């Protein structure tokens, strides 16, 4: 009932109240608007040129290589022979989250990945936190993998021409060097491919993925000739705590399907192909990870891994007694790890592209070159930052920082899929998580458990990163958000 004491015209002309701080932090971006803005940037649009094959290769390219070629030597001392179980646990955690990613990628096929999913379901502040975690996940992952690339490059140079890059120029400070030049070089090479556009980058990545799969199959075939069952006599020497700690470190090796979801605005049929690419790539990668880890530990006692970042090449040399096979594997690893750098760097630029389009980061990250259809300024800025980070920070610290950012973002995705089911139950979905909300709840629980297995130092780094992100959001994104400016304009018009 109307208030009889108030003039009707006052009710018609009364301006709507401006939302309070809490309301602005929780404002959500409609799914329809997210999808409608797909591909739109400053000065140009992204091009839809990727099919199921290319999307699957992007996913495998971003995933396959990091855990096996680089971090296996660091994970085995934590878990012993049970590192194979660590891969399984990390893979199961990834599977639960991958199911949620597949549903949301088919429902909201945009470049922002879990950042955009959070924006549509949990509000702007949570979306910002998720996006900030993704920046940690992708940017640091590029740097971490680039560090390992230098290790295999030295193996290749030593086996072919008998020289290696001096430690001062092939390792970061704190790891026996001054500046990791190879790590910087591989990031800049990936940047050059990305500047040519998504289609050209996907073609190069497909070739590199085929090389890396062939290399791992070759390793398994040769490694089995040196397999010793006695190396598994004490399967879990460091207990379940060691298994979970190794699993948490290895989890950053499973971010490939996340990279596939960042291609939502460059896929030809994103709603159909993204869920398929995510699930297919995860099955292939997990199978290869477990097989290679099992063969590696069987061919070499776990105490002899001693944090080596080129462990597979060394095992090949030990088993065959010849340098040829180790050199061949090192060559394949150089190509394989380069593909990880390429695809993860691609994902990083697309997430920043989406955040920039929403006004939460500067507009320069949303500028698209009209000829190549690529965000070139974005690519250059991100590549230079990641390259310098790779050249200056040791690998172990990078891997753990990547894991915690990944796990946090994945936990939010598991929440987002349940929220969207409840708020938009009738929305068309090309893929649905089975047994929801039980499986998303398990995904969230596994992520929380593995985050708890990380070191106190990693949590301190994560806390500092989050604090810096919140300062940036309230100093920049809170006021410049496109949703905020639209609300302000609406209020001003009503007045």
XYZ file of C-alpha atoms in Angstrom:
495
model
C 0.000 0.000 0.000
C 1.181 3.519 -0.888
C 1.918 6.060 1.795
C -1.126 8.391 1.580
C 0.838 11.223 3.140
C 3.396 11.480 0.340
C 2.644 13.226 -2.960
C 2.526 10.789 -5.882
C 4.962 12.850 -7.928
C 7.589 12.549 -5.186
C 7.350 8.784 -5.410
C 7.741 8.839 -9.173
C 10.779 11.090 -9.174
C 12.584 9.760 -6.118
C 16.142 8.709 -7.056
C 17.177 5.175 -6.265
C 19.538 4.891 -3.362
C 23.182 4.399 -4.246
C 24.353 0.919 -3.205
C 26.441 0.814 -0.066
C 29.984 -0.482 0.167
C 28.854 -4.054 0.850
C 26.452 -3.924 -2.084
C 29.171 -2.695 -4.428
C 31.584 -5.405 -3.325
C 28.958 -8.098 -3.963
C 27.678 -6.792 -7.309
C 27.558 -9.539 -9.915
C 28.011 -9.357 -13.652
C 25.131 -11.014 -15.521
C 26.067 -14.146 -17.442
C 24.361 -12.804 -20.563
C 26.528 -9.679 -20.443
C 29.699 -11.716 -19.953
C 28.914 -13.816 -23.014
C 27.776 -10.840 -25.124
C 31.075 -9.047 -24.519
C 33.082 -12.106 -25.615
C 36.055 -11.201 -27.793
C 35.536 -7.451 -27.549
C 38.640 -5.448 -26.711
C 40.001 -1.956 -27.073
C 40.425 -1.255 -30.791
C 39.737 -4.785 -32.008
C 38.315 -8.217 -31.273
C 39.784 -11.635 -30.567
C 39.362 -14.118 -33.431
C 37.463 -17.396 -33.092
C 39.854 -19.825 -34.777
C 40.338 -22.739 -32.335
C 38.586 -26.103 -32.617
C 38.451 -29.111 -30.275
C 41.876 -30.395 -31.384
C 43.617 -27.061 -30.806
C 41.884 -26.537 -27.453
C 42.903 -30.010 -26.268
C 46.486 -29.360 -27.367
C 46.493 -26.042 -25.487
C 45.303 -27.863 -22.388
C 47.893 -30.628 -22.726
C 50.562 -28.136 -23.697
C 50.013 -26.111 -20.530
C 49.958 -29.209 -18.352
C 52.204 -31.953 -19.640
C 55.812 -31.251 -18.822
C 55.890 -29.149 -15.675
C 55.419 -31.948 -13.160
C 57.455 -34.557 -15.024
C 60.292 -32.713 -16.734
C 60.825 -30.107 -14.023
C 59.414 -30.785 -10.553
C 59.660 -34.588 -10.297
C 63.167 -34.272 -8.865
C 61.839 -31.967 -6.184
C 58.727 -34.012 -5.332
C 60.356 -37.457 -4.989
C 62.483 -36.515 -1.923
C 59.268 -35.419 -0.179
C 57.255 -38.608 -0.809
C 59.736 -41.320 -1.816
C 58.389 -44.033 -4.165
C 54.880 -42.963 -3.114
C 55.288 -39.967 -5.431
C 53.131 -41.974 -7.850
C 50.365 -41.789 -5.238
C 51.009 -38.042 -4.960
C 50.327 -37.710 -8.682
C 47.117 -39.701 -8.298
C 45.923 -37.533 -5.401
C 46.785 -34.344 -7.262
C 45.027 -35.753 -10.327
C 41.873 -36.588 -8.351
C 41.854 -33.092 -6.884
C 42.223 -31.711 -10.383
C 39.459 -34.035 -11.660
C 36.869 -32.757 -9.177
C 37.739 -29.182 -10.100
C 37.909 -30.046 -13.808
C 34.308 -31.247 -13.707
C 33.271 -27.874 -12.298
C 35.411 -26.066 -14.863
C 33.846 -28.100 -17.669
C 30.311 -27.145 -16.628
C 31.129 -23.455 -16.220
C 33.237 -23.305 -19.398
C 30.301 -24.649 -21.387
C 27.872 -22.265 -19.672
C 30.028 -19.110 -19.568
C 32.512 -19.494 -22.472
C 34.666 -16.399 -21.873
C 38.371 -15.581 -21.585
C 38.407 -14.844 -17.858
C 38.157 -18.475 -16.735
C 37.426 -18.798 -13.001
C 37.654 -15.019 -12.557
C 34.622 -14.554 -14.807
C 32.794 -17.490 -13.220
C 33.232 -15.894 -9.786
C 32.087 -12.502 -11.126
C 28.824 -14.053 -12.322
C 28.126 -15.985 -9.125
C 29.826 -14.514 -6.044
C 30.364 -10.842 -6.768
C 33.103 -8.427 -7.710
C 35.345 -8.680 -4.644
C 35.497 -12.485 -4.796
C 36.071 -12.253 -8.552
C 38.966 -9.886 -7.962
C 40.492 -12.217 -5.367
C 40.122 -15.110 -7.799
C 41.635 -13.110 -10.650
C 44.514 -12.027 -8.429
C 45.130 -15.689 -7.566
C 45.131 -16.513 -11.269
C 47.791 -13.881 -11.855
C 49.897 -15.655 -9.227
C 49.037 -19.063 -10.684
C 49.823 -18.275 -14.300
C 52.545 -15.684 -14.006
C 54.585 -17.613 -11.462
C 53.972 -20.893 -13.295
C 55.511 -19.444 -16.445
C 58.546 -18.393 -14.438
C 58.822 -21.739 -12.635
C 58.735 -23.755 -15.842
C 61.179 -21.407 -17.553
C 63.698 -22.091 -14.766
C 63.529 -25.829 -15.485
C 63.928 -25.186 -19.214
C 67.410 -23.853 -18.570
C 68.376 -27.084 -16.774
C 67.462 -29.203 -19.789
C 69.089 -26.736 -22.169
C 72.371 -27.275 -20.325
C 71.883 -31.047 -20.591
C 71.374 -30.661 -24.345
C 74.383 -28.400 -24.819
C 76.598 -30.704 -22.778
C 75.548 -33.749 -24.800
C 75.942 -32.115 -28.213
C 78.812 -29.634 -28.123
C 80.322 -30.389 -24.739
C 79.781 -26.987 -23.153
C 77.265 -25.591 -20.727
C 76.089 -22.147 -19.768
C 77.992 -20.995 -16.649
C 76.069 -21.177 -13.364
C 76.258 -17.423 -13.036
C 74.078 -17.086 -16.169
C 71.920 -20.230 -15.847
C 70.675 -20.032 -12.247
C 68.903 -17.335 -10.234
C 70.308 -15.641 -7.124
C 70.174 -17.957 -4.141
C 70.627 -21.017 -6.364
C 74.274 -20.509 -7.267
C 73.829 -17.937 -9.997
C 73.416 -14.265 -10.713
C 70.851 -14.195 -13.541
C 69.028 -17.078 -15.275
C 69.455 -16.046 -18.889
C 67.910 -19.200 -20.505
C 64.717 -18.699 -18.476
C 64.371 -15.175 -19.804
C 65.086 -16.312 -23.365
C 62.365 -19.006 -23.455
C 59.743 -16.554 -22.175
C 60.696 -14.033 -24.860
C 60.510 -16.758 -27.537
C 56.994 -17.651 -26.369
C 56.104 -13.972 -26.506
C 57.193 -13.816 -30.149
C 54.814 -16.690 -31.049
C 51.901 -15.137 -29.145
C 52.298 -11.801 -30.873
C 51.464 -13.570 -34.153
C 47.961 -14.489 -32.953
C 46.134 -17.406 -31.337
C 45.898 -19.590 -34.456
C 49.608 -19.397 -35.202
C 50.501 -20.023 -31.560
C 48.170 -23.041 -31.434
C 49.813 -24.527 -34.520
C 53.289 -24.252 -32.992
C 52.021 -25.652 -29.693
C 50.480 -28.714 -31.381
C 53.833 -29.658 -32.903
C 55.580 -29.252 -29.550
C 52.945 -31.317 -27.720
C 53.410 -34.230 -30.133
C 57.162 -34.089 -29.525
C 56.771 -34.153 -25.739
C 54.347 -37.101 -25.751
C 56.748 -39.058 -27.956
C 59.611 -38.206 -25.567
C 57.749 -39.485 -22.509
C 56.732 -42.716 -24.247
C 60.380 -43.209 -25.232
C 61.479 -42.616 -21.629
C 59.044 -45.254 -20.336
C 60.267 -47.795 -22.886
C 63.941 -47.296 -22.043
C 63.430 -46.720 -18.314
C 61.663 -50.097 -17.955
C 64.916 -51.842 -18.946
C 66.491 -50.475 -15.758
C 63.459 -51.039 -13.517
C 64.279 -52.526 -10.095
C 61.395 -53.643 -7.902
C 63.624 -53.169 -4.830
C 63.336 -49.420 -5.287
C 59.724 -49.790 -4.097
C 60.608 -51.818 -0.984
C 59.795 -48.902 1.308
C 56.904 -47.369 -0.584
C 55.948 -44.591 1.829
C 59.091 -43.783 3.866
C 57.926 -40.299 4.848
C 54.336 -41.208 5.595
C 51.124 -39.728 4.308
C 52.322 -36.257 5.248
C 55.102 -36.603 2.689
C 52.666 -37.841 0.054
C 50.325 -34.892 0.559
C 53.221 -32.401 0.642
C 54.523 -33.746 -2.673
C 50.990 -33.740 -4.085
C 50.567 -30.078 -3.164
C 53.822 -29.214 -4.926
C 52.858 -31.274 -7.978
C 49.357 -29.831 -8.214
C 50.547 -26.835 -10.202
C 51.313 -29.367 -12.948
C 47.555 -29.749 -13.514
C 46.628 -26.215 -14.482
C 46.404 -27.062 -18.167
C 42.623 -27.430 -18.305
C 42.397 -23.989 -16.703
C 44.454 -22.635 -19.604
C 41.993 -24.212 -22.041
C 39.122 -22.375 -20.381
C 40.876 -19.037 -21.002
C 40.457 -19.655 -24.750
C 36.679 -19.338 -24.501
C 36.520 -16.222 -26.658
C 38.772 -17.662 -29.393
C 37.085 -21.071 -29.729
C 34.879 -21.765 -32.734
C 32.262 -23.606 -30.661
C 33.237 -22.910 -27.066
C 30.134 -24.335 -25.403
C 30.584 -27.712 -27.063
C 34.369 -28.014 -27.310
C 35.672 -26.535 -24.052
C 34.169 -29.185 -21.717
C 35.411 -31.954 -24.010
C 38.914 -30.517 -24.258
C 39.159 -30.090 -20.482
C 38.191 -33.661 -19.633
C 40.113 -35.309 -22.484
C 43.348 -33.501 -21.683
C 43.148 -34.296 -17.972
C 42.771 -38.036 -18.624
C 45.723 -38.095 -21.030
C 47.999 -36.040 -18.800
C 47.272 -37.890 -15.556
C 47.892 -41.256 -17.218
C 51.261 -40.146 -18.572
C 52.289 -38.516 -15.279
C 51.658 -41.655 -13.236
C 53.362 -43.951 -15.763
C 56.490 -41.824 -16.055
C 56.762 -41.291 -12.279
C 56.404 -45.044 -11.657
C 59.120 -45.887 -14.191
C 61.442 -43.134 -12.941
C 61.337 -44.290 -9.308
C 61.709 -47.912 -10.393
C 64.816 -47.061 -12.397
C 66.488 -44.903 -9.733
C 66.438 -45.087 -5.898
C 64.334 -42.255 -4.548
C 67.142 -40.875 -2.356
C 69.209 -40.143 -5.468
C 66.785 -37.652 -6.962
C 68.151 -34.855 -4.713
C 66.126 -31.982 -6.203
C 67.447 -32.458 -9.738
C 65.470 -30.444 -12.282
C 66.648 -32.619 -15.197
C 66.013 -35.973 -13.521
C 64.611 -37.825 -16.538
C 67.643 -37.116 -18.723
C 69.952 -38.286 -15.937
C 67.971 -41.516 -15.534
C 68.242 -42.202 -19.258
C 72.023 -41.790 -19.028
C 72.258 -44.074 -15.994
C 70.082 -46.828 -17.505
C 71.715 -46.946 -20.949
C 75.259 -45.967 -19.988
C 75.239 -43.700 -23.039
C 74.784 -39.979 -23.409
C 72.848 -40.200 -26.706
C 69.462 -41.084 -25.201
C 69.835 -38.528 -22.433
C 70.701 -35.897 -25.001
C 67.699 -36.847 -27.136
C 65.406 -36.617 -24.134
C 66.915 -33.269 -23.179
C 66.193 -32.015 -26.710
C 62.570 -33.151 -26.453
C 62.282 -31.622 -22.990
C 63.543 -28.262 -24.246
C 60.713 -28.278 -26.803
C 58.162 -29.690 -24.345
C 58.789 -27.146 -21.615
C 58.759 -24.333 -24.156
C 55.196 -25.348 -25.064
C 54.180 -25.078 -21.393
C 55.613 -21.579 -21.241
C 53.782 -20.672 -24.458
C 50.336 -21.915 -23.434
C 50.415 -20.763 -19.814
C 51.622 -17.330 -20.909
C 48.696 -17.315 -23.336
C 46.281 -18.018 -20.483
C 47.770 -15.254 -18.351
C 47.283 -12.635 -21.061
C 43.650 -13.660 -21.667
C 42.747 -13.424 -17.980
C 44.231 -9.930 -17.792
C 42.337 -9.119 -20.991
C 39.022 -9.999 -19.300
C 39.878 -8.120 -16.103
C 40.879 -5.059 -18.102
C 37.649 -5.136 -20.094
C 35.778 -5.053 -16.778
C 37.783 -2.003 -15.695
C 39.566 -3.714 -12.793
C 43.053 -3.333 -14.313
C 44.336 -0.685 -16.774
C 42.872 -0.557 -20.291
C 46.215 -1.305 -21.926
C 45.683 -5.018 -21.206
C 42.490 -5.071 -23.331
C 43.970 -3.472 -26.438
C 43.733 -5.841 -29.410
C 45.827 -5.465 -32.543
C 43.434 -5.200 -35.521
C 45.607 -7.346 -37.830
C 46.682 -10.216 -35.584
C 43.685 -10.238 -33.241
C 46.098 -10.532 -30.289
C 46.410 -8.289 -27.200
C 49.962 -7.268 -28.077
C 50.742 -4.700 -25.367
C 49.329 -7.121 -22.790
C 51.550 -9.914 -24.132
C 54.718 -7.824 -24.042
C 54.138 -6.518 -20.505
C 53.308 -9.945 -19.075
C 56.205 -11.644 -20.887
C 58.801 -9.179 -19.674
C 57.522 -9.429 -16.092
C 57.485 -13.254 -16.114
C 60.881 -13.427 -17.791
C 62.529 -11.229 -15.172
C 60.812 -13.207 -12.398
C 62.103 -16.477 -13.866
C 65.621 -15.094 -14.069
C 65.715 -13.893 -10.471
C 63.779 -16.392 -8.257
C 64.644 -20.068 -7.447
C 62.322 -22.794 -8.792
C 61.127 -24.348 -5.506
C 59.712 -21.095 -4.175
C 57.985 -20.465 -7.505
C 56.374 -23.922 -7.688
C 54.845 -23.737 -4.211
C 53.564 -20.187 -4.767
C 51.912 -21.380 -7.977
C 50.291 -24.331 -6.201
C 48.589 -22.236 -3.530
C 47.221 -19.754 -6.072
C 45.932 -22.611 -8.222
C 44.297 -24.430 -5.329
C 42.564 -21.285 -4.074
C 41.170 -20.463 -7.526
C 40.000 -24.044 -8.043
C 38.265 -24.063 -4.662
C 36.289 -20.983 -5.712
C 35.272 -22.648 -8.999
C 33.794 -25.568 -7.082
C 31.735 -23.105 -5.070
C 30.750 -21.140 -8.184
C 29.245 -24.140 -9.972
C 26.959 -24.857 -6.997
C 25.934 -21.194 -6.668
C 25.069 -20.928 -10.377
C 23.030 -24.131 -10.189
C 20.938 -22.552 -7.426
C 20.643 -19.020 -8.830
C 20.219 -19.952 -12.521
C 18.907 -23.544 -12.548
C 17.217 -23.209 -15.958
C 20.303 -21.910 -17.802
C 21.325 -24.187 -20.739
C 24.381 -26.318 -19.883
C 26.318 -28.393 -22.406
C 27.936 -30.334 -19.545
C 26.732 -30.938 -15.995
C 28.808 -32.071 -13.014
C 27.437 -35.465 -11.920
C 26.365 -35.936 -8.299
C 26.319 -32.206 -7.626
C 26.776 -30.720 -5.054
C 28.685 -33.703 -3.627
C 31.513 -33.740 -6.185
C 32.062 -29.951 -6.108
C 32.134 -30.208 -2.299
C 34.790 -32.925 -2.549
C 36.738 -30.754 -4.966
C 36.649 -27.877 -2.498
C 37.676 -30.157 0.387
C 40.624 -31.639 -1.538
C 41.848 -28.160 -2.477
C 41.636 -27.007 1.145
C 43.449 -30.142 2.336
C 46.315 -29.697 -0.133
C 46.611 -25.996 0.676
C 47.062 -27.018 4.320
C 49.994 -29.234 3.282
C 52.021 -26.289 1.980
C 54.744 -24.675 4.068
C 54.290 -21.689 6.364
C 56.580 -19.636 4.120
C 54.295 -20.289 1.148
C 51.294 -19.123 3.191
C 53.145 -15.954 4.182
C 53.940 -15.238 0.533
C 50.295 -15.894 -0.367
C 49.071 -13.584 2.401
C 51.353 -10.784 1.263
C 50.210 -11.300 -2.336
C 46.555 -11.103 -1.279
C 47.187 -7.953 0.766
C 48.858 -6.266 -2.210
C 45.929 -7.324 -4.406
C 43.346 -5.832 -2.057
C 45.278 -2.561 -1.897
C 45.290 -2.428 -5.694
C 41.586 -3.260 -5.906
C 40.442 -0.605 -3.447
C 42.877 1.922 -4.887
C 42.008 1.296 -8.537
C 39.431 -1.357 -9.479
C 36.767 -0.478 -6.885
C 36.236 2.961 -8.438
C 36.995 2.166 -12.086
C 34.989 -1.037 -12.408
C 32.632 -0.834 -15.383
C 29.793 -2.044 -13.193
C 30.568 0.740 -10.716
C 30.633 3.429 -13.400
C 27.395 2.091 -14.905
C 25.698 2.242 -11.509
C 26.990 5.746 -10.934
C 25.706 6.889 -14.306
C 22.279 5.365 -13.620
C 22.028 7.115 -10.256
C 23.095 10.430 -11.804
C 20.514 10.093 -14.592
C 17.704 9.391 -12.127
C 18.653 12.476 -10.142
